[in-house]
Coordinates of C-alpha atoms and ligand atoms in Angstrom, one line a residue:
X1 CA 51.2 19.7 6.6
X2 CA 51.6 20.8 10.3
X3 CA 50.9 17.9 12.4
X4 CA 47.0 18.0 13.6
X5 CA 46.3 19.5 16.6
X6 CA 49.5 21.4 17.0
X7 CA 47.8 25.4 17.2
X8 CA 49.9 27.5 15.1
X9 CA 49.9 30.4 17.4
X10 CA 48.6 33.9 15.9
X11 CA 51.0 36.7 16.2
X12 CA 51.0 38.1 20.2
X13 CA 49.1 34.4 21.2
X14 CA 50.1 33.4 24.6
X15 CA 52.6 30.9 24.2
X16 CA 51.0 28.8 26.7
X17 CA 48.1 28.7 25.1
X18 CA 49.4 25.8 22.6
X19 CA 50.4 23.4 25.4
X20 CA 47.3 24.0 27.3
X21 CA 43.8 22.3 26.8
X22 CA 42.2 24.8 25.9
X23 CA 43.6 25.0 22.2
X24 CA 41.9 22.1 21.4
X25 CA 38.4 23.9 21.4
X26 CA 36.9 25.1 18.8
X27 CA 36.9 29.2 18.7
X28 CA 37.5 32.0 16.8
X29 CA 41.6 31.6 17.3
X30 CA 41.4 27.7 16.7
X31 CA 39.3 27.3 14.1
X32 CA 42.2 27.2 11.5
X33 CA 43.9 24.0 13.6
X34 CA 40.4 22.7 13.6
X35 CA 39.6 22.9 9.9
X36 CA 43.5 20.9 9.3
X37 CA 42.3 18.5 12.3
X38 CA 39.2 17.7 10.2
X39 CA 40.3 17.7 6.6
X40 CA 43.3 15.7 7.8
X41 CA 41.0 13.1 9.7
X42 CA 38.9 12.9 6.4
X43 CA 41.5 12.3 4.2
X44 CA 42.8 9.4 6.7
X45 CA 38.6 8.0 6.3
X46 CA 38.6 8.5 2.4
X47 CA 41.8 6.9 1.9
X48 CA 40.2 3.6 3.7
X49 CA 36.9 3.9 2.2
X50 CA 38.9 4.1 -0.8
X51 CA 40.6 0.7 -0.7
X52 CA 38.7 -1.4 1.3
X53 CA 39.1 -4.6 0.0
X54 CA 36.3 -6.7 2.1
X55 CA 33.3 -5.5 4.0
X56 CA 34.3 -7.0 7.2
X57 CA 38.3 -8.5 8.5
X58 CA 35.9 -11.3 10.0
X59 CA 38.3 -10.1 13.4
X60 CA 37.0 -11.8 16.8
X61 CA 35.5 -9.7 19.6
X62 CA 38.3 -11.1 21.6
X63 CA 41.1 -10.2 19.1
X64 CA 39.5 -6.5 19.0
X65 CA 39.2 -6.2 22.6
X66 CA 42.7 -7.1 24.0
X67 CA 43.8 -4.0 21.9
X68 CA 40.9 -1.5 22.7
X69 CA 41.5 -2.9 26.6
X70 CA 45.2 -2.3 26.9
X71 CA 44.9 1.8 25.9
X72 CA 45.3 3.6 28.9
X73 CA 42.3 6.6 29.1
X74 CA 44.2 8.5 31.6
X75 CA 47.2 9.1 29.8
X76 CA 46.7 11.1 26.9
X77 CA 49.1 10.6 23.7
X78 CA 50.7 14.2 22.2
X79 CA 48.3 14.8 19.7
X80 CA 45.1 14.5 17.5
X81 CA 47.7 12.3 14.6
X82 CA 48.8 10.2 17.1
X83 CA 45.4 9.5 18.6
X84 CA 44.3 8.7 15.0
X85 CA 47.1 6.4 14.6
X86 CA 46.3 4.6 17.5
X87 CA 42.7 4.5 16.6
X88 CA 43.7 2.7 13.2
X89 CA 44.3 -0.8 14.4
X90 CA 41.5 -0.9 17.1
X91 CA 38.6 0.8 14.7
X92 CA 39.2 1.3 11.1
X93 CA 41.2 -1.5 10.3
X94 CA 38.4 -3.7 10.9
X95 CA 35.4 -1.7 11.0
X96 CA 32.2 -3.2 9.2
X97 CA 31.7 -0.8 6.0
X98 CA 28.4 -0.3 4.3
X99 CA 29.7 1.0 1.3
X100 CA 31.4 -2.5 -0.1
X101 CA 29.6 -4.5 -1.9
X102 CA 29.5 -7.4 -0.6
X103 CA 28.1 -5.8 2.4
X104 CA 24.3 -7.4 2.3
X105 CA 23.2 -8.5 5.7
X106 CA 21.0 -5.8 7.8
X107 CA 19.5 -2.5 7.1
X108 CA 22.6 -0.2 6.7
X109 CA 22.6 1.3 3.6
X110 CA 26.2 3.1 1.8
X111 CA 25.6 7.3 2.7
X112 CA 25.0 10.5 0.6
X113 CA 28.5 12.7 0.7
X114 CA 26.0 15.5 0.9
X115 CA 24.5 14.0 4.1
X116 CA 28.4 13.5 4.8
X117 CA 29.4 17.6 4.2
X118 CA 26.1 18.2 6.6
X119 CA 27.0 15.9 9.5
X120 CA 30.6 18.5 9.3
X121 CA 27.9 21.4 10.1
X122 CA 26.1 19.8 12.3
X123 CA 29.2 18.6 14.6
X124 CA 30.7 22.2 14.4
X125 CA 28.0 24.2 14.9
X126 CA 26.5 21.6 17.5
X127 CA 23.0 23.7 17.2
X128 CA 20.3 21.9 19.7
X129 CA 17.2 21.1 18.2
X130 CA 15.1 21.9 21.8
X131 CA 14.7 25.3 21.9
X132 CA 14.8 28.4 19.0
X133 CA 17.1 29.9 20.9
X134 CA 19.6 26.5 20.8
X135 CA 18.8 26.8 16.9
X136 CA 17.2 29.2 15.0
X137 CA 17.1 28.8 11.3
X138 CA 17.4 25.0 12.3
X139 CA 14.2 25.0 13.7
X140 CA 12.8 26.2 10.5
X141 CA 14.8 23.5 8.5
X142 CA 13.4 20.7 10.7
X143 CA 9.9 22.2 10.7
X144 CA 10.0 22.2 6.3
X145 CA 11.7 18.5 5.9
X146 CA 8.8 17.5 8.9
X147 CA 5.9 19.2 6.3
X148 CA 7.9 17.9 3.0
X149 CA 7.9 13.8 4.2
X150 CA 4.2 14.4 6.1
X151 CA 3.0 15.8 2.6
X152 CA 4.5 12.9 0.9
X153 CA 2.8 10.2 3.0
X154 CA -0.6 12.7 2.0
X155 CA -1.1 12.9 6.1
X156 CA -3.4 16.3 5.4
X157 CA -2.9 20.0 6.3
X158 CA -3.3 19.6 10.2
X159 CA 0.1 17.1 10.2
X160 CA 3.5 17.2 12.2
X161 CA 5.9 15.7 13.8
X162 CA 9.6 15.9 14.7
X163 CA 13.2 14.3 14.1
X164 CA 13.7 10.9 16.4
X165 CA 16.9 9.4 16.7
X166 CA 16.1 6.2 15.0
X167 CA 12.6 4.0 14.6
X168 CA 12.5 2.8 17.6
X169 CA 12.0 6.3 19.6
X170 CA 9.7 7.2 16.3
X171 CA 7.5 3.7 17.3
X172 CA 7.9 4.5 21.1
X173 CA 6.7 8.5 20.8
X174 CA 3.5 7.4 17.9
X175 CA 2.8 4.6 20.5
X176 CA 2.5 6.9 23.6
X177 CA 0.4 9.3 21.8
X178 CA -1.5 6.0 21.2
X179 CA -2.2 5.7 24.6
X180 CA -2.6 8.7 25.3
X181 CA -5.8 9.0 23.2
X182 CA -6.8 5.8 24.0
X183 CA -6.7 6.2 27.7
X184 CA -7.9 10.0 27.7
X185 CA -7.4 12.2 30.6
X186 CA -10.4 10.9 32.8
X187 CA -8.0 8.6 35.6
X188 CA -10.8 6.4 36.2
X189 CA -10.3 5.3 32.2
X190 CA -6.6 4.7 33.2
X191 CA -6.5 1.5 33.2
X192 CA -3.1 0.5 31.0
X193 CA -3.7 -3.6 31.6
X194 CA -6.6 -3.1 29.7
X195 CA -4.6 -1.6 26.9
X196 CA -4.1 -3.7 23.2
X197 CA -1.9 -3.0 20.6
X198 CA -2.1 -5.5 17.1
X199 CA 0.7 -5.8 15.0
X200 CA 1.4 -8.7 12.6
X201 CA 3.8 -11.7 14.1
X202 CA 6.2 -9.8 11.9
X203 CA 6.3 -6.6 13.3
X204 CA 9.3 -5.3 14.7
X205 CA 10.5 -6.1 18.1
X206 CA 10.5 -2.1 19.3
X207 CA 6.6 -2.1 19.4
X208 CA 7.0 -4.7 22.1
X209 CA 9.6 -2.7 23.8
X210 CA 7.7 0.1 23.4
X211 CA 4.5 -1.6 25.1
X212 CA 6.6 -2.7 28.3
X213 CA 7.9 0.7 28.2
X214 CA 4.6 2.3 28.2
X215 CA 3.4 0.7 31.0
X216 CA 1.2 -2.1 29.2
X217 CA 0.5 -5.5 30.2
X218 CA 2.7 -8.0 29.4
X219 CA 0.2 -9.8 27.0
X220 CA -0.4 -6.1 26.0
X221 CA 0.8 -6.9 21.7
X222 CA -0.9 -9.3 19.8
X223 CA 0.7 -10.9 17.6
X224 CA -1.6 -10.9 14.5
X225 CA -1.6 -13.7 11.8
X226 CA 0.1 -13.2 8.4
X227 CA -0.9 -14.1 4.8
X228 CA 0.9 -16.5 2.6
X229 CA 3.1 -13.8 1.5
X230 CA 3.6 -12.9 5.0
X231 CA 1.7 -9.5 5.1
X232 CA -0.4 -9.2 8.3
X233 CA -4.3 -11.2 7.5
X234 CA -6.9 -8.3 7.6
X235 CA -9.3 -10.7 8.0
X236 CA -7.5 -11.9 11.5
X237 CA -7.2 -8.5 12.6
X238 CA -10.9 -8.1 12.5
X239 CA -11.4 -11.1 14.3
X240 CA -8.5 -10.2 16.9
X241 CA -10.1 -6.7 17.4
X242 CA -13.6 -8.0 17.9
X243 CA -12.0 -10.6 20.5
X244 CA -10.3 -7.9 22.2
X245 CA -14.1 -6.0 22.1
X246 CA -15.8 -8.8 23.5
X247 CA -13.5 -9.2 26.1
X248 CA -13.8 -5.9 27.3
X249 CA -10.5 -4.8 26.8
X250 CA -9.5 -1.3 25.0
X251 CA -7.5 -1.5 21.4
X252 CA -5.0 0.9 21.7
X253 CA -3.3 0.6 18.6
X254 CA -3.2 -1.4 15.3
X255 CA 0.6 -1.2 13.9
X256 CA 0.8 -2.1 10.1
X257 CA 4.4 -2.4 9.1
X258 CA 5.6 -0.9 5.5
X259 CA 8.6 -3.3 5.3
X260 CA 8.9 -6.2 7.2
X261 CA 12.6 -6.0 8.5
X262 CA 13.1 -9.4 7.6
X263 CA 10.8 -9.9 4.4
X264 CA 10.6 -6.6 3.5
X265 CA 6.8 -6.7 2.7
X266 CA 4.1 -4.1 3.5
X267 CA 1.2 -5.1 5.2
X268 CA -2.0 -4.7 3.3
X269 CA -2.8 -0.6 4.4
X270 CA -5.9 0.0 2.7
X271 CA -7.7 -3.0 4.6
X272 CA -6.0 -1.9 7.7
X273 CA -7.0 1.2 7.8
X274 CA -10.7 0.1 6.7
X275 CA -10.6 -2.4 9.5
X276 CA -9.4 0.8 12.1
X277 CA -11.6 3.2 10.8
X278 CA -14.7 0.7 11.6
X279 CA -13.2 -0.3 15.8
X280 CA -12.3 3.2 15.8
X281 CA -8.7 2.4 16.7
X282 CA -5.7 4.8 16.1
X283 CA -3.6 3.4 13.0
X284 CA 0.2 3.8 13.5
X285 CA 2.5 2.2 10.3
X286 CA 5.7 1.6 10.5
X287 CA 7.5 2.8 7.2
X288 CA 10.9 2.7 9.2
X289 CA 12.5 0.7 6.1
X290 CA 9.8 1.5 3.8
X291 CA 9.6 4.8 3.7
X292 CA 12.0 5.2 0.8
X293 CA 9.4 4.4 -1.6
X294 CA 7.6 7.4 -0.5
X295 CA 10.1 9.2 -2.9
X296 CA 10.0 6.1 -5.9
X297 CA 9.6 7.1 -9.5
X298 CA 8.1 3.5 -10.1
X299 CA 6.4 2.3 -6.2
X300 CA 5.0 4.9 -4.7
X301 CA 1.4 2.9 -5.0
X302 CA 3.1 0.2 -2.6
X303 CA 2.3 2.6 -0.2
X304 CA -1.4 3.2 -0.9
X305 CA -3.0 3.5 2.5
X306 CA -0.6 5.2 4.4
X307 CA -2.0 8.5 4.0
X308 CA -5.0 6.9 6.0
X309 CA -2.7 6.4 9.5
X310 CA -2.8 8.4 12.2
X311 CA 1.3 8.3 12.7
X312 CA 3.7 7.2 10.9
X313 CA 7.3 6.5 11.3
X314 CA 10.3 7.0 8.8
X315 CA 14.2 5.8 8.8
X316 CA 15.6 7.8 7.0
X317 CA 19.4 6.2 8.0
X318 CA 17.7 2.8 6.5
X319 CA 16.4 3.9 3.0
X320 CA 17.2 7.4 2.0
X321 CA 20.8 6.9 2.3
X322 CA 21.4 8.8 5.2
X323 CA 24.1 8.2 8.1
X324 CA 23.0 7.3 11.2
X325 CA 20.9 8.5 13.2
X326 CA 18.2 10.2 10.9
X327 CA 14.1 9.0 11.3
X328 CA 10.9 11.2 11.9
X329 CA 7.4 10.2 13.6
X330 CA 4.8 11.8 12.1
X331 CA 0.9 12.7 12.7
X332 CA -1.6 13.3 11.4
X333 CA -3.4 15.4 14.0
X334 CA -0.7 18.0 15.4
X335 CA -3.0 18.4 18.3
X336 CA -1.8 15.0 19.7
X337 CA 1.4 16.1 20.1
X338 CA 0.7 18.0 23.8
X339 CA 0.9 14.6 25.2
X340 CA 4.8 15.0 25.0
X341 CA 4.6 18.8 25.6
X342 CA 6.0 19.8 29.0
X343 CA 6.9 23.1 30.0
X344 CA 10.1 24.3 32.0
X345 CA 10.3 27.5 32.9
X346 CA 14.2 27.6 31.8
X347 CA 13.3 26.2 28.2
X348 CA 9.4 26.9 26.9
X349 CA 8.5 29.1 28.9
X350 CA 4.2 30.0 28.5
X351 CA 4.9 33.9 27.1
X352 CA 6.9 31.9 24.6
X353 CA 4.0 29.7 23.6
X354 CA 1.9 33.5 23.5
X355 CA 4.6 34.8 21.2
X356 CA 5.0 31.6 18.5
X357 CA 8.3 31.1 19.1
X358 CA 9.1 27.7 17.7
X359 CA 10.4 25.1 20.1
X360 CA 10.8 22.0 18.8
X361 CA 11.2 20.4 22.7
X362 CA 7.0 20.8 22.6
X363 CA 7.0 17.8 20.1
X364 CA 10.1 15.8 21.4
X365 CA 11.1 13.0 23.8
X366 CA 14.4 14.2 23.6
X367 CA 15.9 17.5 25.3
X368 CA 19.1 18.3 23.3
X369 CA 19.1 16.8 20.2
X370 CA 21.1 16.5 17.2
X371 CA 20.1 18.8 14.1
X372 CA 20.4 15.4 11.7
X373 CA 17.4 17.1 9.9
X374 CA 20.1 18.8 7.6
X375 CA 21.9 15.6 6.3
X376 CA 18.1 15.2 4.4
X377 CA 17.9 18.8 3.4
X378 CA 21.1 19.1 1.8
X379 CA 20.7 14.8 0.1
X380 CA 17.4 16.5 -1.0
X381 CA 19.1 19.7 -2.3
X382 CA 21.5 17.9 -4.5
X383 CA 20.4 14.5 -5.2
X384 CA 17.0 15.1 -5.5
X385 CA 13.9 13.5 -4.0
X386 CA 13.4 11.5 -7.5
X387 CA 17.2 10.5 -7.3
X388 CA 16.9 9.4 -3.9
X389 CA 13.8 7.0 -4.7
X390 CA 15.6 5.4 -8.1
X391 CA 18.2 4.6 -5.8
X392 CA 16.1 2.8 -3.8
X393 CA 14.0 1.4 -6.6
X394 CA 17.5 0.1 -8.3
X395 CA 17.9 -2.0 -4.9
X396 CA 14.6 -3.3 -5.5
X397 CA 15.4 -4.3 -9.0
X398 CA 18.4 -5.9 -7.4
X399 CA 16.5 -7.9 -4.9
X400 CA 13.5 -9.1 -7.5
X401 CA 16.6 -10.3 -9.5
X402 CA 18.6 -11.9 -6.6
X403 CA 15.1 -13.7 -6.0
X404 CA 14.9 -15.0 -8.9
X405 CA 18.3 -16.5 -9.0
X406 CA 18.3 -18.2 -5.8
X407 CA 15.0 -19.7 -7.0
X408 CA 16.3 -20.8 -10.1
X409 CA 19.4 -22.6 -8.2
X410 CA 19.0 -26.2 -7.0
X411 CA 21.5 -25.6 -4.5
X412 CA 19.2 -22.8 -2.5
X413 CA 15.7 -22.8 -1.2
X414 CA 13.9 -19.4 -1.9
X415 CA 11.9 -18.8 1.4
X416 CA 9.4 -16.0 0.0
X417 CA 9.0 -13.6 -3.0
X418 CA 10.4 -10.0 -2.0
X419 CA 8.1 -7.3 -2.6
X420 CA 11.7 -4.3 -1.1
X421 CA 15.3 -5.3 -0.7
X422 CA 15.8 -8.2 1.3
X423 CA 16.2 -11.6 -0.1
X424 CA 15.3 -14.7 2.4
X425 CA 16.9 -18.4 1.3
X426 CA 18.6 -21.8 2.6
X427 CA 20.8 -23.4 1.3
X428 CA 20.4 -27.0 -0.1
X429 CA 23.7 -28.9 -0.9
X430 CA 21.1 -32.2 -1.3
X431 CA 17.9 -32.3 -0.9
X432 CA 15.2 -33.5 2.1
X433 CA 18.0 -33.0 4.6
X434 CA 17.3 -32.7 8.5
X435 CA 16.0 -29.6 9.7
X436 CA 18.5 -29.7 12.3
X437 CA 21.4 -29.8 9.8
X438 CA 19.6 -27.5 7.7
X439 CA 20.2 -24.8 10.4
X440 CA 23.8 -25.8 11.4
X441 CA 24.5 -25.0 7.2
X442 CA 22.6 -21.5 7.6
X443 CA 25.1 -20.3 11.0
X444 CA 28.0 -22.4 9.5
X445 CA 27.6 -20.1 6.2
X446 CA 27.2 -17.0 7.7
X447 CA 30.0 -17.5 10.0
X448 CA 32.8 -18.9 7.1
X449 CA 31.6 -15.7 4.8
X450 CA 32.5 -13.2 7.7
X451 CA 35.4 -15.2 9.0
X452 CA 36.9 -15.0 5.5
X453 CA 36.1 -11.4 5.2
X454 CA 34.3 -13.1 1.7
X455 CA 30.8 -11.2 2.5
X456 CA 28.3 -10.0 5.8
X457 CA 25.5 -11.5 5.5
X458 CA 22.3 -12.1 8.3
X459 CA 20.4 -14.7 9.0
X460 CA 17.1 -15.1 10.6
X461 CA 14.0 -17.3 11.3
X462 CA 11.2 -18.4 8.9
X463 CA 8.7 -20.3 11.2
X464 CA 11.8 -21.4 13.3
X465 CA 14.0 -23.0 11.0
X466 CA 17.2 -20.7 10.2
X467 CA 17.4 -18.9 7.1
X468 CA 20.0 -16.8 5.2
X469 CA 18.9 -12.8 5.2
X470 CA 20.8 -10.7 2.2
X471 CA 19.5 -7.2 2.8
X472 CA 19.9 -5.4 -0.3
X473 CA 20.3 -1.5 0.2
X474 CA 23.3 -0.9 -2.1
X475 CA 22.6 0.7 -6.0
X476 CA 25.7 0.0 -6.4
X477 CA 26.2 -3.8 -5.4
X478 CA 25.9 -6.0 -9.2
X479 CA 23.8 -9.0 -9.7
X480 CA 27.1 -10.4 -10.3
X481 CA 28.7 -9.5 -6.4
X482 CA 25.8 -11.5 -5.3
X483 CA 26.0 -14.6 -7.6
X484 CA 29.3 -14.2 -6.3
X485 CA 28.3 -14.5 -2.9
X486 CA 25.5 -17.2 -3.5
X487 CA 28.9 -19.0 -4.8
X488 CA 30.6 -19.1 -2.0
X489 CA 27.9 -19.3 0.4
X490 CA 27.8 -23.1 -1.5
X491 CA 30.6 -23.6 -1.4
X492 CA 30.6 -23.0 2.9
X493 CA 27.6 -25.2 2.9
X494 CA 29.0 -28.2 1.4
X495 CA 32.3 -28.0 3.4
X496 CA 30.2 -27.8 6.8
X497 CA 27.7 -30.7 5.5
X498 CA 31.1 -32.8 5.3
X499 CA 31.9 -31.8 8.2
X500 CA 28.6 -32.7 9.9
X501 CA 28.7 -36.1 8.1
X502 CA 32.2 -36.9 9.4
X503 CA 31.0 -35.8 13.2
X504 CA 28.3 -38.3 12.4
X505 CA 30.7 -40.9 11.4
X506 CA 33.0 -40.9 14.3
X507 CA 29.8 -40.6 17.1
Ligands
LIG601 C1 14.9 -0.9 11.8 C2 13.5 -1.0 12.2 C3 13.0 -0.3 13.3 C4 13.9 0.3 14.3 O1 14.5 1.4 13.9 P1 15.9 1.9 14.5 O2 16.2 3.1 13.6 O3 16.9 0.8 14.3 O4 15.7 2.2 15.9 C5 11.6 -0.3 13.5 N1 10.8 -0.9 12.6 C6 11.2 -1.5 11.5 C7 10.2 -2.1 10.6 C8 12.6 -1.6 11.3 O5 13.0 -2.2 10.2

C-alpha cells in the first residue's frame, strides 16, 4: 500500500506539488491519496474496534496528559501514517469505546455502520446546512427526516423544526421560543424576572442552563415534586402553577421529561399537558433519551401525550444509535420558528424568502452546521425505523431483567423500578450500614471497575445518598456481561468495606 498521504503524482503533475501543502486537500487530483488516507485510517479503527478487550484501560488523566503534552504542534511529522502512529498511544489505545460490552455507565449508545458510511459523506462533501446554496438536496433530506420524526411524535400538519447539535441546543432553542411567546413583542410585557419555567426535580440540568442563558431569573426553574416512581406529581404542578398565578408571575414553560437521564422514567404526559392546556402554558418534553420509543414495535404508548406538546426535543446520538452529534427540536406551530429567524443580506436574503428557496439558517441557532441529518436517513434506509426501535426495546428488556436481578440479590439495594434502560442500585456487603460508608462503597466501586479496565459504570444521587447508575443502551451487551459486572462490583465493595473497617481500626 503506498504510505498515506504520499500523492502519487498524475502523469505531467508538478513535482512540487507532492511536497507542498497543498496535496493534502481534497480535489479533483487528490482525491485518490484521499480515498487510501481514509480507507487506510479505517482499517487502523476497525482493527481496534475489533479487539478491544475492555471498554476503558482505566489510564489516569495525568498518565494521558504527559504524552498528549510533550507533542510538539509546530513541528509537523512526514506524513498522515505517522501522525496516526503517533495518535495511537495518546487516543486509541485508551479511548472509552461504546461498543464493548461492559460499557454501561452514561448515555452513549454502540453506532449504526450505516450512520458510520454517512458521517464519510458528510466529512467529504462538508455541505452546510445554513443556506440552499451551502446544500441543496441536503436541505431537502433534513427537511423530510424533520417531517418523518415530527409525524411520529403525531405533532400535526403545521409542525417543524431543524437538526441541533445535541439536546441541550434542542432544550435551549424550544425554550427561547418559550419565551418568546410568553413575553410577546409588546416591551412593556418584557419583563424576563417575571418569567417561570416547571420542570420536575429530575429534569435535566440544560433547562437550568438554558434559563440563565435566556436571561431569566435566577429562581426562574422550579423544581417540581416527583411521584414515588419518580415521574414529576401533576397534582404539584397544578399547585406550583397556581402559586406562580397568584404571585403574579408569568409561567413560561412546563418541561415534562420522556426519560429521566438518571431513572429513565417519563413523566406522566397526558396529565401534563391537561394541566398546560388549562394555565395556558406552552408544553415543551424533553424526549432527548426517550425518543427512541417513538420508533418501538412494543412502547410506543409510553409516549402517549407527547403529540399534545408544543416542542419537543430528540437525541438521536442517545437512542437511535447514531454517532454523535445527531438531535432535532421540534414544533408544533412552524410559525414560532421567526423568533430565531434573522436575515443577512449575504445569506437569506428577503427575494429569497419571495422565491421559497429553503434556508434552513431561518429555523437554526447555528450558522454552518453539520449535515448529521444523513447518518438518520441512511440508519433509516437500511435498518429500518422498526429495527431501530427493537433495538432499543431489547435494551429495555435488558434493563427490566438487570432490575430484577439486582433486586433479587442480598448483596445490592435496587433504588427504583426502570420503566427505559438505566438501572439505579447500591451495594450492600451487610446490611444497615452508615450512609456515609454506604457512599464511599458506591465511588470505591466505580473507581476499582474503571481502574481495572473490568467495566464503566456511573454513579449518581438518589435523595443524596450515592448510587450505582448502569445505563443500558447496548442490544448487544448479555444479562450475563452484567451479572458479570454486578460480580465484581461485590467483589470491589467488600474489599473497600475492609478497607474502611481497617482505617477505623487504626483511628
Ligand atoms: C442527555 C440529555 C440532554 C442533553 O443532551 P445532549 O445531547 O447531551 O446535549 C437533555 N435532556 C435529557 C433528558 C438528557 O438525557
Amino acid at each position: 500500500m503506498t504510505p498515506v498521504g504520499t500523492r502519487t503524482a498524475p502523469a505531467g503533475a508538478a513535482s512540487d506539488l507532492a511536497t507542498g501543502p497543498e496535496h493534502l486537500l481534497l480535489g479533483s487530483d487528490t482525491a485518490a491519496s484521499y480515498a487510501r488516507a481514509v480507507v487506510e485510517t479505517v482499517l487502523r479503527v476497525s482493527d481496534r474496534v475489533a479487539a478491544t478487550p475492555q471498554a476503558f484501560t482505566g489510564i489516569s488523566p495525568a498518565a494521558l496528559a504527559a504524552e498528549v503534552d510533550q507533542v510538539d504542534l509546530s513541528r509537523p511529522l512526514p506524513d498522515l501514517a505517522a501522525a496516526l502512529d503517533e495518535l495511537e498511544p495518546l487516543y486509541l489505545r485508551d479511548a472509552v469505546w461504546f461498543h464493548h460490552p461492559r460499557y454501561l455507565a452514561h448515555l452513549n449508545c454502540p453506532v449504526a455502520v450505516p450512520a458510520l458510511a454517512a458521517e464519510a459523506i458528510i466529512a467529504a462533501v462538508n455541505s452546510s446546512m445554513d443556506t440552499w446554496d451551502q446544500s441543496a438536496g441536503a436541505t431537502l433530506i433534513e427537511r423530510r427526516l424533520v417531517d418523518w420524526t415530527a409525524d411520529r411524535v403525531g405533532l400535526g400538519p403545521d409542525a417543524d423544526g431543524v437538526f441541533t447539535s445535541g439536546g441541550t441546543q434542542s432544550n435551549l432553542q424550544a425554550l427561547l421560543l418559550a419565551r418568546e411567546a410568553a413575553a410577546g413583542p409588546d416591551a412593556g410585557n418584557r419583563d424576563l424576572s417575571r418569567l417561570r419555567v416547571l420542570a420536575s426535580r429530575d429534569a435535566h440540568f440544560s433547562v437550568t442552563t438554558s434559563a440563565k442563558l435566556l436571561g431569566l431569573a435566577p429562581e426562574a426553574v422550579i423544581a417540581v415534586d416527583v411521584d414515588a416512581d419518580r415521574r414529576m406529581d401533576a397534582a404539584s404542578l397544578r399547585r406550583e402553577l397556581a402559586a406562580v398565578a397568584g404571585q403574579g408571575l408569568v409561567p413560561m414553560a412546563v418541561v415534562a421529561t420522556a426519560g429521566t437521564t438518571d431513572f429513565g422514567v417519563v413523566d406522566p404526559l397526558r396529565a401534563i399537558a391537561d394541566a398546560c392546556r388549562a394555565a395556558g402554558v406552552w408544553l415543551h418534553v424533553d424526549a432527548a433519551y426517550g425518543c427512541g420509543l417513538l420508533v418501538s414495535p412494543r412502547r410506543r404508548h409510553l409516549l402517549a401525550g407527547i403529540e399534545r406538546a408544543d416542542s419537543v426535543t430528540v437525541d438521536f446520538h442517545k437512542s437511535f444509535f447514531q454517532p454523535v452529534s445527531s438531535s432535532a427540536v421540534l414544533v408544533r406551530d412552524r410559525a414560532v420558528l421567526r423568533h430565531v429567524r434573522h436575515h443577512a443580506d449575504y445569506l437569506n436574503p428577503e427575494r429569497h424568502v419571495r422565491r421559497s428557496i429553503p434556508n434552513q439558517v431561518d429555523k437554526s441557532l447555528q450558522t454552518t452546521r453539520r449535515f448529521d441529518a444523513l447518518k438518520l436517513w441512511l440508519t433509516l434506509r437500511v435498518m429500518g425505523a422498526d429495527g431501530v426501535g427493537r433495538l432499543f426495546d431489547d435494551v429495555v428488556d435488558l434493563a427490566a431483567d438487570v432490575a430484577g436481578l439486582v433486586a433479587a440479590d442480598p448483596r445490592f439495594e435496587l433504588a427504583s423500578v426502570p420503566e427505559l434502560s438505566t438501572v439505579v442500585f447500591r451495594c450492600t456487603p451487610e446490611p444497615g450500614l452508615p450512609e456515609d460508608v454506604s457512599d464511599a462503597l458506591v465511588l470505591a466501586v466505580r473507581e476499582g471497575l474503571s481502574a481495572h479496565g473490568e467495566a464503566v459504570v456511573a454513579s449518581t444521587t438518589v435523595d443524596g445518598r450515592h448510587h450505582l447508575k448502569l445505563t443500558l443502551l447496548n442490544p448487544r451487551t448479555t444479562l450475563r456481561d452484567v451479572a458479570q459486572v454486578l460480580d465484581l462490583a461485590a467483589v470491589h465493595a467488600e474489599r473497600s468495606l475492609a478497607v474502611i473497617r481497617d482505617e477505623e481500626a487504626v483511628r
